[in-house]
PDB file of C-alpha atoms and ligand atoms in Angstrom:
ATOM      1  CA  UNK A   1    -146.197   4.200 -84.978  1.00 47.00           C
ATOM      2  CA  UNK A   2    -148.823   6.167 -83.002  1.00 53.00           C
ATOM      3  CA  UNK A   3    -152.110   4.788 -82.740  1.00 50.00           C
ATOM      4  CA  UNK A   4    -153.133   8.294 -82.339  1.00 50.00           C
ATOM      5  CA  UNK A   5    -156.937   7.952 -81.555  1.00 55.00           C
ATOM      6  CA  UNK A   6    -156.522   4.479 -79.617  1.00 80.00           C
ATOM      7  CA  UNK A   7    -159.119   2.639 -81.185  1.00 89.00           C
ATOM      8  CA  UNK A   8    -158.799  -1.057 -81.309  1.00 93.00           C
ATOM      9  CA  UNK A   9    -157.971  -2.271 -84.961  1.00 94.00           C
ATOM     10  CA  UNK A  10    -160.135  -4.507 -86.389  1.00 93.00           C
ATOM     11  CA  UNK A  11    -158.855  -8.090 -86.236  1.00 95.00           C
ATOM     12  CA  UNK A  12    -157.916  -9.141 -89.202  1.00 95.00           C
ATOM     13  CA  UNK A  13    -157.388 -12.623 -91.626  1.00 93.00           C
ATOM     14  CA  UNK A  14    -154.943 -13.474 -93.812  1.00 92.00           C
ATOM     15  CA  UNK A  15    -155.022 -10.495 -97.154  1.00 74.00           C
ATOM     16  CA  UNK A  16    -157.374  -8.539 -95.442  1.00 58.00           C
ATOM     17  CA  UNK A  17    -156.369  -5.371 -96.764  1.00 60.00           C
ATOM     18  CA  UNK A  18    -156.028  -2.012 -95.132  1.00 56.00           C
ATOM     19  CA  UNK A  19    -158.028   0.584 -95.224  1.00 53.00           C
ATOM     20  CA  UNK A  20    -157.469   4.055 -96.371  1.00 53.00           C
ATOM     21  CA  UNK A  21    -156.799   5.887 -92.868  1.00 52.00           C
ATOM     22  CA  UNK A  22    -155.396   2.823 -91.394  1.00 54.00           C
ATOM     23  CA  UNK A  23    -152.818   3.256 -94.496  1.00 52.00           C
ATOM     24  CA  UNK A  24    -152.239   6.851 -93.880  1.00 52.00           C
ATOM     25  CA  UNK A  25    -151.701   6.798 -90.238  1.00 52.00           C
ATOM     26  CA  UNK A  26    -149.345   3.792 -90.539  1.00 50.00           C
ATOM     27  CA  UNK A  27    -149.364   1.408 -93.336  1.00 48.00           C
ATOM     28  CA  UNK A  28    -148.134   0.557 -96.173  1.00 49.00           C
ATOM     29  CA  UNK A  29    -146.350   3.100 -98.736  1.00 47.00           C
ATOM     30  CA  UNK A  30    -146.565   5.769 -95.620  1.00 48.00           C
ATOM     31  CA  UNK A  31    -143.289   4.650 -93.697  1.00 48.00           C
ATOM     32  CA  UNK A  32    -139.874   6.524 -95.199  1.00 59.00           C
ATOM     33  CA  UNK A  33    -137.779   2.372 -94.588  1.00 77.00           C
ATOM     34  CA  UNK A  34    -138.694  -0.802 -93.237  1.00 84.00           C
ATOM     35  CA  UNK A  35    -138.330  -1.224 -89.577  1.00 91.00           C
ATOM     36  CA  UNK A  36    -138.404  -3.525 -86.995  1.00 96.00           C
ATOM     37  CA  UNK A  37    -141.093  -4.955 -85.116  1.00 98.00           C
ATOM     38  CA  UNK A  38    -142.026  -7.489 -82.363  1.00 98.00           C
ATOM     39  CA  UNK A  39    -144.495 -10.002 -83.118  1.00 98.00           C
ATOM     40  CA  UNK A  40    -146.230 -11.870 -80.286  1.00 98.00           C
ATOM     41  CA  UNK A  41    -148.447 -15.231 -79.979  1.00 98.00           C
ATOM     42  CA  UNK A  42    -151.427 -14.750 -78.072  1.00 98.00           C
ATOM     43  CA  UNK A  43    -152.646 -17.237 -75.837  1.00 96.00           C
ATOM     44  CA  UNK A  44    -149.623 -17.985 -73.709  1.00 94.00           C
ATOM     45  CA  UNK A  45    -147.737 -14.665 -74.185  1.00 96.00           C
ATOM     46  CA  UNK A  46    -150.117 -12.125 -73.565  1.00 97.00           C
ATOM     47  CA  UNK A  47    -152.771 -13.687 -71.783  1.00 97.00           C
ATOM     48  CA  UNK A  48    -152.917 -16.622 -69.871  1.00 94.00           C
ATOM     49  CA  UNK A  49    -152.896 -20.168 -71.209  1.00 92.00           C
ATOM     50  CA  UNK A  50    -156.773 -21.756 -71.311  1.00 93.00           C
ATOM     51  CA  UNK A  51    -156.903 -23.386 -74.154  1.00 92.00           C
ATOM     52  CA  UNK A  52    -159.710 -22.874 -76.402  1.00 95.00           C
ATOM     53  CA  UNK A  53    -160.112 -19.167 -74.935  1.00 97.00           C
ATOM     54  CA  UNK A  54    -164.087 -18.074 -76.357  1.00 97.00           C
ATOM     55  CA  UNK A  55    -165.051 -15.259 -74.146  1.00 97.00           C
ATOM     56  CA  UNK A  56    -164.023 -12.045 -72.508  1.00 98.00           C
ATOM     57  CA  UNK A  57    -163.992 -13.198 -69.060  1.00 98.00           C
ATOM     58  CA  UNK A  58    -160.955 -16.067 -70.224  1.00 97.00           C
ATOM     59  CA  UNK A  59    -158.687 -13.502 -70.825  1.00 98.00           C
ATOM     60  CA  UNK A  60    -156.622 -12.423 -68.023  1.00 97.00           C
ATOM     61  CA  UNK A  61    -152.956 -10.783 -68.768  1.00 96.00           C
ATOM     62  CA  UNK A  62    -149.824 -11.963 -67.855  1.00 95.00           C
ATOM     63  CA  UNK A  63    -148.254 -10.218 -64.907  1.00 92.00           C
ATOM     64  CA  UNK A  64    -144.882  -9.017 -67.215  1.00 93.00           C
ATOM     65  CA  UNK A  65    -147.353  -8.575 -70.554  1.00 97.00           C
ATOM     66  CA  UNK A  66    -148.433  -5.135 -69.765  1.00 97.00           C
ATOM     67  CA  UNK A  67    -145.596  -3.183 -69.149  1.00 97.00           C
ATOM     68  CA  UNK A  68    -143.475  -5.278 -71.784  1.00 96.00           C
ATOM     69  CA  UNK A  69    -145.715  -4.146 -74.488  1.00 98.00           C
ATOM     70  CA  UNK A  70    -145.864  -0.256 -73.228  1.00 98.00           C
ATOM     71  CA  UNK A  71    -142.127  -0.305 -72.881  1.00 97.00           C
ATOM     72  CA  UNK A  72    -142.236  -1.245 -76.985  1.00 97.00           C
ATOM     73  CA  UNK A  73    -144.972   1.312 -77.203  1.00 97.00           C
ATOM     74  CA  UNK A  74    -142.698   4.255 -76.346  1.00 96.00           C
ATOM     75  CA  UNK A  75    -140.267   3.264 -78.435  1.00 96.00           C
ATOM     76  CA  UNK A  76    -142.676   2.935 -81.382  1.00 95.00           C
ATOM     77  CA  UNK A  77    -141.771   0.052 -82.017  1.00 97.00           C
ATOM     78  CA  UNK A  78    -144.342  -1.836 -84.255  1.00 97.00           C
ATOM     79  CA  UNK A  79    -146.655  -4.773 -81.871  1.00 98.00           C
ATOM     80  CA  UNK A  80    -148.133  -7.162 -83.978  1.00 98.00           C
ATOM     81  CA  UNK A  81    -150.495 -10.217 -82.461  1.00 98.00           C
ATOM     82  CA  UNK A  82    -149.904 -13.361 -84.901  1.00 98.00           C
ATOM     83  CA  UNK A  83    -152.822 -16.383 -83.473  1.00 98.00           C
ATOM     84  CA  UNK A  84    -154.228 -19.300 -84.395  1.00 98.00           C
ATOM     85  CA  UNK A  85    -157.840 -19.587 -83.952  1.00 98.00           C
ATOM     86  CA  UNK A  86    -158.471 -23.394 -84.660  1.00 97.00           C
ATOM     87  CA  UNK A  87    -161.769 -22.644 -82.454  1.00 97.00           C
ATOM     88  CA  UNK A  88    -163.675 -20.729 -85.277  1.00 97.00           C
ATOM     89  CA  UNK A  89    -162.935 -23.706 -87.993  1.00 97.00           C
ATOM     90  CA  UNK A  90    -164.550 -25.677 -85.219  1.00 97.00           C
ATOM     91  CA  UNK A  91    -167.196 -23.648 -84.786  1.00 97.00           C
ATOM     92  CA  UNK A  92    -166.747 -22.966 -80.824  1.00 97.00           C
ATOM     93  CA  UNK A  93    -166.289 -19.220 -81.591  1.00 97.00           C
ATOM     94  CA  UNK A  94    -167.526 -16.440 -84.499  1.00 98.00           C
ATOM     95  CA  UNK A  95    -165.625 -14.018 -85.794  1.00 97.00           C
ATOM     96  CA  UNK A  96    -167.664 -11.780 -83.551  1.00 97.00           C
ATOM     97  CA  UNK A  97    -167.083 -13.431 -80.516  1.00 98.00           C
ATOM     98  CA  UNK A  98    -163.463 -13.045 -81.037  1.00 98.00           C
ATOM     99  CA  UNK A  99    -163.623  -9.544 -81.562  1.00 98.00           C
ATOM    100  CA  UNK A 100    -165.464  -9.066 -78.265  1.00 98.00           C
ATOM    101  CA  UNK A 101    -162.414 -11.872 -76.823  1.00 98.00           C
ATOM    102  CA  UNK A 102    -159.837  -9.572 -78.351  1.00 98.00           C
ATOM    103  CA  UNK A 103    -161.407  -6.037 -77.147  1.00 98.00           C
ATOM    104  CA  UNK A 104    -160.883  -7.428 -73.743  1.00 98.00           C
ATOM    105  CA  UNK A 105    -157.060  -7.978 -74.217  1.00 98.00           C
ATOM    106  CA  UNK A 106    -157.100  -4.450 -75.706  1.00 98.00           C
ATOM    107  CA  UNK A 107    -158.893  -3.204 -72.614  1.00 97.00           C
ATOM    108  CA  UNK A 108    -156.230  -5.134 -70.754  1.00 97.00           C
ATOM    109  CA  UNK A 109    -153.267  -4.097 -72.141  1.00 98.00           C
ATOM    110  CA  UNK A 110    -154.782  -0.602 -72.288  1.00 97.00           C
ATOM    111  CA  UNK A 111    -155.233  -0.571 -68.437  1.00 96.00           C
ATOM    112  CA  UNK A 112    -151.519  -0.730 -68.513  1.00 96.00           C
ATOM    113  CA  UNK A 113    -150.973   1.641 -70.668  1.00 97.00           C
ATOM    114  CA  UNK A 114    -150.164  -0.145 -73.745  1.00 97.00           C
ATOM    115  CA  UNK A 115    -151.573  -1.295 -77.343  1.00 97.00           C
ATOM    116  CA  UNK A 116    -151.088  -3.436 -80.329  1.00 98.00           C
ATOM    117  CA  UNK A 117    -150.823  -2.064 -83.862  1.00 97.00           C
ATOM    118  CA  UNK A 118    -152.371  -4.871 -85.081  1.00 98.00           C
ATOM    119  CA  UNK A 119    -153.992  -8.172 -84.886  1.00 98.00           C
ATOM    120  CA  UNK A 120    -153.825 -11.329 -87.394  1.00 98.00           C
ATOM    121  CA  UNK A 121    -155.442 -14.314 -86.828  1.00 98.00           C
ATOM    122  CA  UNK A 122    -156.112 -17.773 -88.846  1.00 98.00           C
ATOM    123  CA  UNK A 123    -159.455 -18.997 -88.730  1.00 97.00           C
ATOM    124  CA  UNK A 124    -158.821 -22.672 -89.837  1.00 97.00           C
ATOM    125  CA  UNK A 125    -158.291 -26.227 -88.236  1.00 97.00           C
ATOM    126  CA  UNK A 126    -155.663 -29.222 -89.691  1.00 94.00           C
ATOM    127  CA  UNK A 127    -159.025 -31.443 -88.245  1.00 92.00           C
ATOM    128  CA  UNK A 128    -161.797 -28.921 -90.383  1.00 94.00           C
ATOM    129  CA  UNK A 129    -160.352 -27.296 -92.863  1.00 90.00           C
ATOM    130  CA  UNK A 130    -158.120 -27.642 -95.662  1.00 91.00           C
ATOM    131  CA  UNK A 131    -154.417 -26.709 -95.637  1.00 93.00           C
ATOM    132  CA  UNK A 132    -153.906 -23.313 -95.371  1.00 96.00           C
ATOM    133  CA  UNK A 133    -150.863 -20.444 -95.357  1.00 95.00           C
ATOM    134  CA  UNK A 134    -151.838 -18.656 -92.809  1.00 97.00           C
ATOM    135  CA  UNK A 135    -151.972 -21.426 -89.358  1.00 97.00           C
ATOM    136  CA  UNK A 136    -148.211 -21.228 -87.466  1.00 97.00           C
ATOM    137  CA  UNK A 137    -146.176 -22.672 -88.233  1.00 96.00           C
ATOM    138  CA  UNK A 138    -146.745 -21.378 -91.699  1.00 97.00           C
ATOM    139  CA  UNK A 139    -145.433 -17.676 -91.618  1.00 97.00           C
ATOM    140  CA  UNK A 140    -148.287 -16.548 -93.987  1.00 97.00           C
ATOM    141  CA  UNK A 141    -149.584 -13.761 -91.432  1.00 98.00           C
ATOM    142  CA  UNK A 142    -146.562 -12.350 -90.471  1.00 98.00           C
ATOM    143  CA  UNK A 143    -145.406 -12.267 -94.082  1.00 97.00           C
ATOM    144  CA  UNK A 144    -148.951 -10.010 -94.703  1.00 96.00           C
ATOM    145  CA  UNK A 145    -147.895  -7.895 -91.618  1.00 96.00           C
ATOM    146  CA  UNK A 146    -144.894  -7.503 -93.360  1.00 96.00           C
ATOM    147  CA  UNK A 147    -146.462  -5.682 -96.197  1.00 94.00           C
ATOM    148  CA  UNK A 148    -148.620  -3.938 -94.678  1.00 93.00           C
ATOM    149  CA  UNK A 149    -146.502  -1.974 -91.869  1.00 94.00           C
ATOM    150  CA  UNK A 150    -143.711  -2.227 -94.087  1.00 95.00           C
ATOM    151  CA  UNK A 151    -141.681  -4.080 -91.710  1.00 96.00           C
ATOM    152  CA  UNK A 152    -137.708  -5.366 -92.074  1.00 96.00           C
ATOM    153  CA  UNK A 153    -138.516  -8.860 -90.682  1.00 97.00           C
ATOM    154  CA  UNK A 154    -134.195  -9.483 -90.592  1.00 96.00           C
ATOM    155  CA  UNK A 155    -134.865  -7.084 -87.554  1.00 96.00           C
ATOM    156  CA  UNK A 156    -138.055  -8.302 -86.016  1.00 98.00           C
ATOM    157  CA  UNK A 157    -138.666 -11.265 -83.131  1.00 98.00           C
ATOM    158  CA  UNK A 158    -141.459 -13.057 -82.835  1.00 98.00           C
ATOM    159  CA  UNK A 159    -142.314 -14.416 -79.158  1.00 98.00           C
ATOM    160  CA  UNK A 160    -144.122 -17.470 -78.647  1.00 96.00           C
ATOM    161  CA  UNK A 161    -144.609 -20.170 -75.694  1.00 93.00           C
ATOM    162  CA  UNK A 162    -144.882 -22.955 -78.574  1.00 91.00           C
ATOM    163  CA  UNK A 163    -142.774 -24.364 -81.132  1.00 91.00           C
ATOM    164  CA  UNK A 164    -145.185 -23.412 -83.957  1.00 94.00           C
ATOM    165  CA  UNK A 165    -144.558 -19.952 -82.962  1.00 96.00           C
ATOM    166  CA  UNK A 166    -140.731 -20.661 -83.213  1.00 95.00           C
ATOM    167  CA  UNK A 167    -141.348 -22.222 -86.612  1.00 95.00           C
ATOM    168  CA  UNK A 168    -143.170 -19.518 -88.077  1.00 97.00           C
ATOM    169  CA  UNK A 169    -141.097 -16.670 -86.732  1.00 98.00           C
ATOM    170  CA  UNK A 170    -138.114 -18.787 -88.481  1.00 97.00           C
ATOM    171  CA  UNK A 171    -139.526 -19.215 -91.270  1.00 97.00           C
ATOM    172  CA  UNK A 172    -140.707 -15.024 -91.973  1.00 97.00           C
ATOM    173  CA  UNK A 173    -136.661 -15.250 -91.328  1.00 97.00           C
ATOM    174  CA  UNK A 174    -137.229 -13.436 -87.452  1.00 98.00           C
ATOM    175  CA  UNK A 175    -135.241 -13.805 -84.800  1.00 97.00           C
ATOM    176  CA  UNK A 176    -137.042 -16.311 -82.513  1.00 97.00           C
ATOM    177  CA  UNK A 177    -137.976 -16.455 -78.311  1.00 96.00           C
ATOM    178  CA  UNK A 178    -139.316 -19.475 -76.613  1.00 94.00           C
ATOM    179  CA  UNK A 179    -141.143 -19.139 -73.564  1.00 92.00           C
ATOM    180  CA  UNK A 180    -141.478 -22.085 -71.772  1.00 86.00           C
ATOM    181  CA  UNK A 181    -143.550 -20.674 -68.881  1.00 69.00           C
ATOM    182  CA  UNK A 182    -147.246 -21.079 -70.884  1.00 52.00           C
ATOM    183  CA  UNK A 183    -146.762 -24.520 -73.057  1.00 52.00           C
ATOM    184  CA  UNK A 184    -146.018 -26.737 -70.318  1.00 51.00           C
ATOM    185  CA  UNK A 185    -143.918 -29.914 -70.833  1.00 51.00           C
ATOM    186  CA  UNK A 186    -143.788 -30.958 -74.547  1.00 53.00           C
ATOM    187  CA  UNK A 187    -142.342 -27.511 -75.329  1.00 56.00           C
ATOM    188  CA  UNK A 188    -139.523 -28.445 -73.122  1.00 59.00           C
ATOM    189  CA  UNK A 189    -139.018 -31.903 -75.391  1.00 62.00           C
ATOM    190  CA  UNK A 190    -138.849 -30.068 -78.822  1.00 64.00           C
ATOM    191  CA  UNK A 191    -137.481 -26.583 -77.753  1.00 66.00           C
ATOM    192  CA  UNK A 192    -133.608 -27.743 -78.831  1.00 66.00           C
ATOM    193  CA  UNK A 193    -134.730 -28.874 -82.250  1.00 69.00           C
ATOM    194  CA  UNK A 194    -136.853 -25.848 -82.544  1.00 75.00           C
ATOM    195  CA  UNK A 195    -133.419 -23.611 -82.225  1.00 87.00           C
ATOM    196  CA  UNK A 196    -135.202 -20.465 -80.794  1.00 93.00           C
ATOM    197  CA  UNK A 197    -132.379 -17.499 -80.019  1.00 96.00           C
ATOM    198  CA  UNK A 198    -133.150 -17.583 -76.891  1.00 94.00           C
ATOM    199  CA  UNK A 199    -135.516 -19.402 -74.371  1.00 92.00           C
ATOM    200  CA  UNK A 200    -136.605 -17.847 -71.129  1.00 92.00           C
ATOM    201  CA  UNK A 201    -139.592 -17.822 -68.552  1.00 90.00           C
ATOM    202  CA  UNK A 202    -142.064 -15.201 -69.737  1.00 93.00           C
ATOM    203  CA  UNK A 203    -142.786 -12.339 -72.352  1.00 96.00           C
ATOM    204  CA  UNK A 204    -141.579  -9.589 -69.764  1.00 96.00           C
ATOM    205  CA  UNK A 205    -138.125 -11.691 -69.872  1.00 96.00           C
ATOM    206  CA  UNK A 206    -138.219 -11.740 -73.441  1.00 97.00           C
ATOM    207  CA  UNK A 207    -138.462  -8.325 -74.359  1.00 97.00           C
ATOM    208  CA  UNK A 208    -136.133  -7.264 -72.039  1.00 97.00           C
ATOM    209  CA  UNK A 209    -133.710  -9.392 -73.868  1.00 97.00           C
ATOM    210  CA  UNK A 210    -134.560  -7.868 -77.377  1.00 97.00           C
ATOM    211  CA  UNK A 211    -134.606  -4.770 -76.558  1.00 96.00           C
ATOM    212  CA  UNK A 212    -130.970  -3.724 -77.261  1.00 94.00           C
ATOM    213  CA  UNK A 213    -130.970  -5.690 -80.018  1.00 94.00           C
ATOM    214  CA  UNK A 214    -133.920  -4.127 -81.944  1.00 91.00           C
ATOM    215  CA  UNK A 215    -133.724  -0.613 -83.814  1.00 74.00           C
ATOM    216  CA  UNK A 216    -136.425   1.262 -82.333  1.00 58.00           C
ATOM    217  CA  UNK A 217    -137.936   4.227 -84.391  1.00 48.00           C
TER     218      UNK A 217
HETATM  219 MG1   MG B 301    -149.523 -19.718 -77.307  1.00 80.05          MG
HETATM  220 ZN1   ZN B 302    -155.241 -20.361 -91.626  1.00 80.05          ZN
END
């Protein structure tokens, strides 16, 4: 999937539909059969831990993310950002603010080379808001990345450095990688319980280990 002019896509929530060209140069109804595709965690992945992470300036990569995500690039295989935003609910960030947030990971990752087809991202706080389908570990958002990059999630990953990342990859039914160099300690306590396929140090680590056990194209 060439993103053909390189334009950031627009962030986007849970059944936030596609638009016309976006559906023509990629989306749903275009592909010939479903595929596989890497889904990533943000925060902790990509870009360095920070917790609540509410401007540009917080996002820095992590040293393996760039060339990970180019390497899946040129093998069109399908990169898909799945993160929980508790901070909007709470009302430390807009919607705006984390599009300018999220332009600078673009910027990043383009620096290097490399993009993401897309971006999903829940909104909502357990402590603000009501229960939703779309926070991991609910798999809501990869489920709606599913559908809309018609995407065989039997023979996708999804990389996270937390165990609600493991939960919802599990639960969309993708094969799961811990990374235990972002979440600190209490990923360590759960991470057995959690059952990811495999557990290693970082996302460069990680992809190298799916790699030749993903169809590409
Ligand atoms: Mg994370
Ligand atoms: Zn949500």
């Amino acid at each position: 999937m060439k993103n053909i002019a390189m334009q950031r896509p627009k962030s986007r929530i849970l059944s936030d539909r596609l638009t016309a060209r976006e559906a023509l140069s990629g989306g749903v109804g275009h592909e010939k059969s479903a595929r596989g595709a890497v889904f990533l965690d943000r925060d902790g992945t990509l870009n360095v831990e920070r917790g609540y992470i509410l401007q540009p300036a917080d996002i820095e990569l992590i040293p393996t993310a760039g060339e990970s995500v180019r390497t899946l690039n040129d093998l069109d295989i399908p990169v898909i950002i799945i993160t929980n935003q508790a901070a909007i609910a709470k009302n430390l960030l807009s919607p705006e603010q984390l599009e300018r947030v999220n332009e600078k990971l673009w910027a990043e990752l383009s620096a290097a080379g490399a993009y993401y087809d897309a971006l999903y991202y829940c909104p909502h706080s357990p402590e603000v808001t009501p229960e939703c389908q779309c926070r991991k570990p609910k798999p809501g958002l990869i489920l709606q990345a599913a559908r809309d990059f018609n995407i065989d999630l039997s023979a996708s990953f999804m990389i996270g450095d937390k165990l609600s990342d493991i939960g919802a990859g599990r639960s969309a039914g993708c094969k799961t990688i811990l990374l235990l160099s972002n979440g600190g300690k209490d990923v360590y306590q759960g991470a057995e319980a959690a059952s990811p396929d495999f557990t290693c140090r970082n996302v460069g680590e990680a992809i190298a280990w799916l790699l030749p056990r993903i169809q590409s194209g």
